[in-house]
Tab-separated table of C-alpha atoms and ligand atoms in Angstrom:
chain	number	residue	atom	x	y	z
A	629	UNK	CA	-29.748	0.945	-2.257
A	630	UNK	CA	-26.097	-0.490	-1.894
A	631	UNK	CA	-24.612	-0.725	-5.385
A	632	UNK	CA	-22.922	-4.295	-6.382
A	633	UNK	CA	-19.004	-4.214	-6.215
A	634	UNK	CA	-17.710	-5.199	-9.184
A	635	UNK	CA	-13.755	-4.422	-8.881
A	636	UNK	CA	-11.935	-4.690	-5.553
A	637	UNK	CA	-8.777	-2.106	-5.522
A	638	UNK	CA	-5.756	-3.468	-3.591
A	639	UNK	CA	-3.232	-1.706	-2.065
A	640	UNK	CA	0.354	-3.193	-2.595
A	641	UNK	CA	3.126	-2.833	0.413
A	642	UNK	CA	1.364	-4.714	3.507
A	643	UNK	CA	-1.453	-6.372	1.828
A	644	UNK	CA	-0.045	-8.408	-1.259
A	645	UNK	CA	3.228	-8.729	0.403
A	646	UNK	CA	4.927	-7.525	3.211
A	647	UNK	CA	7.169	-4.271	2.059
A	648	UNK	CA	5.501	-3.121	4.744
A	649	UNK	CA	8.339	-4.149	6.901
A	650	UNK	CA	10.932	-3.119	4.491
A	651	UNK	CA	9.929	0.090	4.718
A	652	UNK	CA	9.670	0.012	8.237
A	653	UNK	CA	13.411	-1.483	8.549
A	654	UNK	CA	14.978	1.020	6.215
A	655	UNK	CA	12.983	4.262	8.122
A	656	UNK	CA	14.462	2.931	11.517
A	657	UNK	CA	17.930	2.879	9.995
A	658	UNK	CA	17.730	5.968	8.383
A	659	UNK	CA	16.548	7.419	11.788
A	660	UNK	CA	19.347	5.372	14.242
A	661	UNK	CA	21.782	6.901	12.081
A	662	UNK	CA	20.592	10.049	13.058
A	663	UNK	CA	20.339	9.765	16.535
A	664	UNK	CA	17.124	8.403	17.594
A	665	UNK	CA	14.688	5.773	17.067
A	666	UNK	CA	11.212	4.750	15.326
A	667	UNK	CA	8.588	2.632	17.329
A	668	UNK	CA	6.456	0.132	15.157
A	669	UNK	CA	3.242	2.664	16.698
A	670	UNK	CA	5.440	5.766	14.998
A	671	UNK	CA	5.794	3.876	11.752
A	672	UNK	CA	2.032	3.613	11.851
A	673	UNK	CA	1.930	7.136	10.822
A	674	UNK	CA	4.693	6.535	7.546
A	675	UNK	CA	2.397	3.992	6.183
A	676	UNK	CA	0.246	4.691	2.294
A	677	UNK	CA	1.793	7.810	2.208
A	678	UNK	CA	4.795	9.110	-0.005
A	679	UNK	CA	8.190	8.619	0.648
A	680	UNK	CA	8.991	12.393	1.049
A	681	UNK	CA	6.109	12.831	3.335
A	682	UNK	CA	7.403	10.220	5.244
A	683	UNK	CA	10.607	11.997	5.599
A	684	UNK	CA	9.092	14.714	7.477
A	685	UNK	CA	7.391	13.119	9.420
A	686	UNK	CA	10.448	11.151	10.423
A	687	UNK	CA	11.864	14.407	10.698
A	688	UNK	CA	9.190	15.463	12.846
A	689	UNK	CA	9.202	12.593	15.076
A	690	UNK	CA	13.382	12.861	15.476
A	691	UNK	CA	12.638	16.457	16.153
A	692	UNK	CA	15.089	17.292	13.114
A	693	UNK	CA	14.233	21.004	11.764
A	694	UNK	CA	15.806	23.056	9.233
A	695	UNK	CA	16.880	19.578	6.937
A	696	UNK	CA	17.278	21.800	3.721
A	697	UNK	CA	15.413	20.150	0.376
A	698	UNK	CA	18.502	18.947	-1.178
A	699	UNK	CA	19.272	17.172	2.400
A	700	UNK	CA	15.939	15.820	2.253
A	701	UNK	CA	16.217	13.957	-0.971
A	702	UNK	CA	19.801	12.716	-0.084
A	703	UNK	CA	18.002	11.096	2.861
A	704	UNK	CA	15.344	9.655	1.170
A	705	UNK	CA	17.620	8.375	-1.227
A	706	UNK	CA	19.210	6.580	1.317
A	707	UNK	CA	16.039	5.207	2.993
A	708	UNK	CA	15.169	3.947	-0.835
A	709	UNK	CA	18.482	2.432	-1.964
A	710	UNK	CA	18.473	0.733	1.648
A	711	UNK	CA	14.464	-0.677	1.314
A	712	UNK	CA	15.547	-1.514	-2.779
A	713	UNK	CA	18.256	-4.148	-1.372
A	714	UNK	CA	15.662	-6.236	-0.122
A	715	UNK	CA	12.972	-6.175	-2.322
A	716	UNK	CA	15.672	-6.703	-5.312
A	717	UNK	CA	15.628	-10.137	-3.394
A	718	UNK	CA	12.117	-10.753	-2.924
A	719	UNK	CA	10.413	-13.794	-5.361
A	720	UNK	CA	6.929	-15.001	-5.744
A	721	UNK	CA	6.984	-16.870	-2.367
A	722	UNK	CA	6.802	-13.412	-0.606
A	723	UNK	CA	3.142	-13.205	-1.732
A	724	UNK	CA	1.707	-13.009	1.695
A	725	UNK	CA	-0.331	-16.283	2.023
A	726	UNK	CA	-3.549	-16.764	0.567
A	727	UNK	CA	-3.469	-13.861	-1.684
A	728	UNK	CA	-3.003	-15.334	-4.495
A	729	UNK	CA	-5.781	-18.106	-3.764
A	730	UNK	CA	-8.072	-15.182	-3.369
A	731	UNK	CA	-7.069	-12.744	-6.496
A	732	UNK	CA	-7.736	-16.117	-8.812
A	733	UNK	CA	-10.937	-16.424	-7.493
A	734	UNK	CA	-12.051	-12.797	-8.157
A	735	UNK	CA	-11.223	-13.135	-11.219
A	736	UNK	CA	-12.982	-16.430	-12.208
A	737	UNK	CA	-15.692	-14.390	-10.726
A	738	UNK	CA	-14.878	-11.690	-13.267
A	739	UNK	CA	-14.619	-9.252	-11.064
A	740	UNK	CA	-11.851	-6.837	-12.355
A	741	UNK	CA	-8.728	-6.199	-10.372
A	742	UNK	CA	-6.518	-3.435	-10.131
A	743	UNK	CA	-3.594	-2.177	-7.839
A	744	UNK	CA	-3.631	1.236	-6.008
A	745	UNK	CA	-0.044	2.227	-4.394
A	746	UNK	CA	1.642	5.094	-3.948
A	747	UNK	CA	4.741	3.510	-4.287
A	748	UNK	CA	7.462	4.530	-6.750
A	749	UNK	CA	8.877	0.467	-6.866
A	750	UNK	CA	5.583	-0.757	-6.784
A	751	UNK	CA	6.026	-2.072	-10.880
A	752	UNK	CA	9.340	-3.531	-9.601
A	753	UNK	CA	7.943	-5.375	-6.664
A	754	UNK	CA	5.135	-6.842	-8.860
A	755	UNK	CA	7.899	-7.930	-11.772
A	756	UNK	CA	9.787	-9.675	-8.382
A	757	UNK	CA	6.790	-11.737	-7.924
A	758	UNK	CA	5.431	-12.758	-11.152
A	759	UNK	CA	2.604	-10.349	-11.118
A	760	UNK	CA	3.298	-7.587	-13.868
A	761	UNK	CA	0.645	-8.637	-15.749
A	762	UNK	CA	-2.175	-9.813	-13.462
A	763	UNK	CA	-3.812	-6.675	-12.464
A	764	UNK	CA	-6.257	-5.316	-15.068
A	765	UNK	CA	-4.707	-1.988	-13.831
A	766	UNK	CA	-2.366	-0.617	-12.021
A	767	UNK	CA	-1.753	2.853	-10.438
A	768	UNK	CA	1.121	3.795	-8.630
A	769	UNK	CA	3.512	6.312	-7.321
A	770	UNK	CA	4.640	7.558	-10.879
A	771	UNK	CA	1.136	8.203	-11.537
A	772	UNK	CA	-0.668	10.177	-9.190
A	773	UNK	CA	0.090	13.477	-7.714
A	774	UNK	CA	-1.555	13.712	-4.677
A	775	UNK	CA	-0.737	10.845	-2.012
A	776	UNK	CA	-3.274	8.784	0.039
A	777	UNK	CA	-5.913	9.676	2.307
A	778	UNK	CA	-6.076	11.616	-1.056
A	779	UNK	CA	-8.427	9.616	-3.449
A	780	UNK	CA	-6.664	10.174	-6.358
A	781	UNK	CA	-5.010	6.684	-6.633
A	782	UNK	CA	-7.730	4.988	-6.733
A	783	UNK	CA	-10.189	6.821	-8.653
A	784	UNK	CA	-7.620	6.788	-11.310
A	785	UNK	CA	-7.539	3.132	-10.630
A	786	UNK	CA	-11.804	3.063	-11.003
A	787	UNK	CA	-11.079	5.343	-13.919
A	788	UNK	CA	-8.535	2.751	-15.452
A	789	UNK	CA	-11.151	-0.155	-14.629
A	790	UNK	CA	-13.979	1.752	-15.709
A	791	UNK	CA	-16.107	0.926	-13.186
A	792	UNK	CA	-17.557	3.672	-10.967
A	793	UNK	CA	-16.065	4.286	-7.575
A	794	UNK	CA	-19.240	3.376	-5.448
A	795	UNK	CA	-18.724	-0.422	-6.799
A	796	UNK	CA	-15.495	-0.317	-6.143
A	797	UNK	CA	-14.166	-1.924	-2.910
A	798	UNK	CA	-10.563	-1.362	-1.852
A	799	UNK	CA	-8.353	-3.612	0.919
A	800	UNK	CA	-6.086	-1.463	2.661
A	801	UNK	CA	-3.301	-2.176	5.248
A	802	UNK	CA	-2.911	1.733	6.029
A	803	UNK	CA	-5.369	4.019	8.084
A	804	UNK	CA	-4.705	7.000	5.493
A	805	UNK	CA	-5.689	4.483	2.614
A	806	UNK	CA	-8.519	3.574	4.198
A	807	UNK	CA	-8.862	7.189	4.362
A	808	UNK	CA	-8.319	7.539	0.401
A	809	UNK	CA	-10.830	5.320	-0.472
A	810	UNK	CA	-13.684	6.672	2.053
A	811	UNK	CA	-13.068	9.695	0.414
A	812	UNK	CA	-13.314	7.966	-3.021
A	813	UNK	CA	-17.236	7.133	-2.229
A	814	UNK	CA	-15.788	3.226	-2.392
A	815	UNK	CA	-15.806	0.361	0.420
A	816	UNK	CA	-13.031	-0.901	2.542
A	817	UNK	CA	-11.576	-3.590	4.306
A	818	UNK	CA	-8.287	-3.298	6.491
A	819	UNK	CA	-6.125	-5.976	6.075
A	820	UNK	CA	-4.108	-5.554	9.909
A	821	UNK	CA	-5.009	-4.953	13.382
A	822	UNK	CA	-8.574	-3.379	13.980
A	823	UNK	CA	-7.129	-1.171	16.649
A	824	UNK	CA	-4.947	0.385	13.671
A	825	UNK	CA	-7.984	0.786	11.338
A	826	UNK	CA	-10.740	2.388	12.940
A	827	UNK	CA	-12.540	3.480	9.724
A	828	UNK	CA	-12.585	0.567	7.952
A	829	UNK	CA	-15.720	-0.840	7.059
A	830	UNK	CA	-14.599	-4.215	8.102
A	831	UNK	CA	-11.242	-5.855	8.963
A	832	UNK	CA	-9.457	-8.891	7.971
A	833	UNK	CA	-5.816	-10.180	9.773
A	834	UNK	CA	-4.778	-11.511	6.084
A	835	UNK	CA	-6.051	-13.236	3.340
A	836	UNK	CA	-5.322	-16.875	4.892
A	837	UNK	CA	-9.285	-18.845	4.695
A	838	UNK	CA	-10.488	-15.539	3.296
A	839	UNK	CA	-12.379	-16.360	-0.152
A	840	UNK	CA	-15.151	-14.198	-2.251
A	841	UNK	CA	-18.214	-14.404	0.445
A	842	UNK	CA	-16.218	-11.531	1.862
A	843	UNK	CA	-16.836	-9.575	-1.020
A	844	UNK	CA	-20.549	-10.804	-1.541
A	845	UNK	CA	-21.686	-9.848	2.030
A	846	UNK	CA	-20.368	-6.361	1.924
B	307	BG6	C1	3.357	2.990	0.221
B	307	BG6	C2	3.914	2.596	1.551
B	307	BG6	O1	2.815	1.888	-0.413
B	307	BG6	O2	4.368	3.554	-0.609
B	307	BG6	C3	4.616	3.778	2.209
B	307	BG6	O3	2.858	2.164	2.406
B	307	BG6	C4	5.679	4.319	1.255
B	307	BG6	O4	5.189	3.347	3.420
B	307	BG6	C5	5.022	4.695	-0.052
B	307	BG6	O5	6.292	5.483	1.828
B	307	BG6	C6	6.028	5.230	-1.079
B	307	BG6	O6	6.862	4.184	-1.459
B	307	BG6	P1	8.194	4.290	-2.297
B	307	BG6	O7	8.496	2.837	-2.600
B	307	BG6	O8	7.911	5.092	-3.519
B	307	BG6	O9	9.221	4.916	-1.413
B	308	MG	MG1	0.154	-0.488	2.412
């Protein structure tokens, strides 16, 4: 028998706001300025996962070997001070539309809530928009280890809730997220393009007209 969901995990960057573009922006800089480019279909691949392993796969794609590890973190330095201009700037109108709608409903619901990033600036991003203190938890870069399709963000988060992870149900705007929480035992929705998240259990374009029947009828 399916179990009742009774917290919904959300990834941060792409599906509460749009970092995802940020991120995206600051890669493609780092990457003109070393002599080549990064599609949108590349960036694909940089998305839920850490900014290091982003680097090499940047790396990878600008067929850039033998980068030694001190290199490496001066670039991803860059790549971060670059991405930190713009969400230093960011408010609570960049809370992609309809999200917040749906998070107050969840919780008059009392479902419980938490956030699941592997992001490093994810407590900055959520003290740009007013949400510090919304979440009933929140795990991030600084606390996991291991980075997504790795589960360990959000069965810390499931941990942190204290709910267990197969009524947990996690939205996702990254393929290895959706990844993560598969291999969490917990539900997913992709919040994107279906064609970028095969293994979703079900996929939403964005939260706009989305309310809690979605989470009922999963
Ligand atoms: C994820 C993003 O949320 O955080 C990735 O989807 C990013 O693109 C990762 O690389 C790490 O983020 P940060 O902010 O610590 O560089
Ligand atoms: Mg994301």
């Amino acid at each position: 028998m399916t179990q009742k969901i009774k917290a919904i995990i959300f990834d941060l960057d792409g599906v509460i706001v749009d970092t995802a573009i940020f991120h995206f922006q600051a890669w493609k800089k780092l990457a003109n300025t070393m002599g080549f480019d990064l599609t949108k279909a590349q960036n694909e691949q940089l998305k839920g996962i850490s900014r290091l392993e982003s680097l090499d796969i940047l790396l990878e794609i600008g067929k850039t070997d033998a980068v030694s590890n001190e290199e490496k973190q001066q670039l991803a330095t860059r790549k971060n001070e670059w991405y930190r201009e713009n969400i230093l700037k960011m408010t609570p109108q960049d809370i992609l539309p309809g999200v917040k709608n749906f998070l107050e409903e969840l919780k008059k619901a009392d479902y419980k809530i938490a956030i699941g990033s592997s992001s490093k600036n994810a407590g900055t991003i959520l003290e740009r928009i007013g949400m510090k203190d919304f979440f009933d938890a929140v795990v991030d870069g600084t606390k996991i280890t291991r980075s997504k399709p790795d589960p360990e963000v959000f069965l810390k988060g499931a941990q942190e809730l204290n709910i267990p992870p197969e009524q947990c149900l996690v939205f996702e705007d990254a393929e290895s997220g959706i990844e993560a929480a598969k291999n969490a035992g917990m539900k997913t929705i992709g919040v994107g393009k279906p064609e970028n998240l095969p293994k979703a259990d079900k996929v939403i374009p964005g939260f706009k007209n989305i309310n809690i029947s979605i989470i009922e009828n999963s």
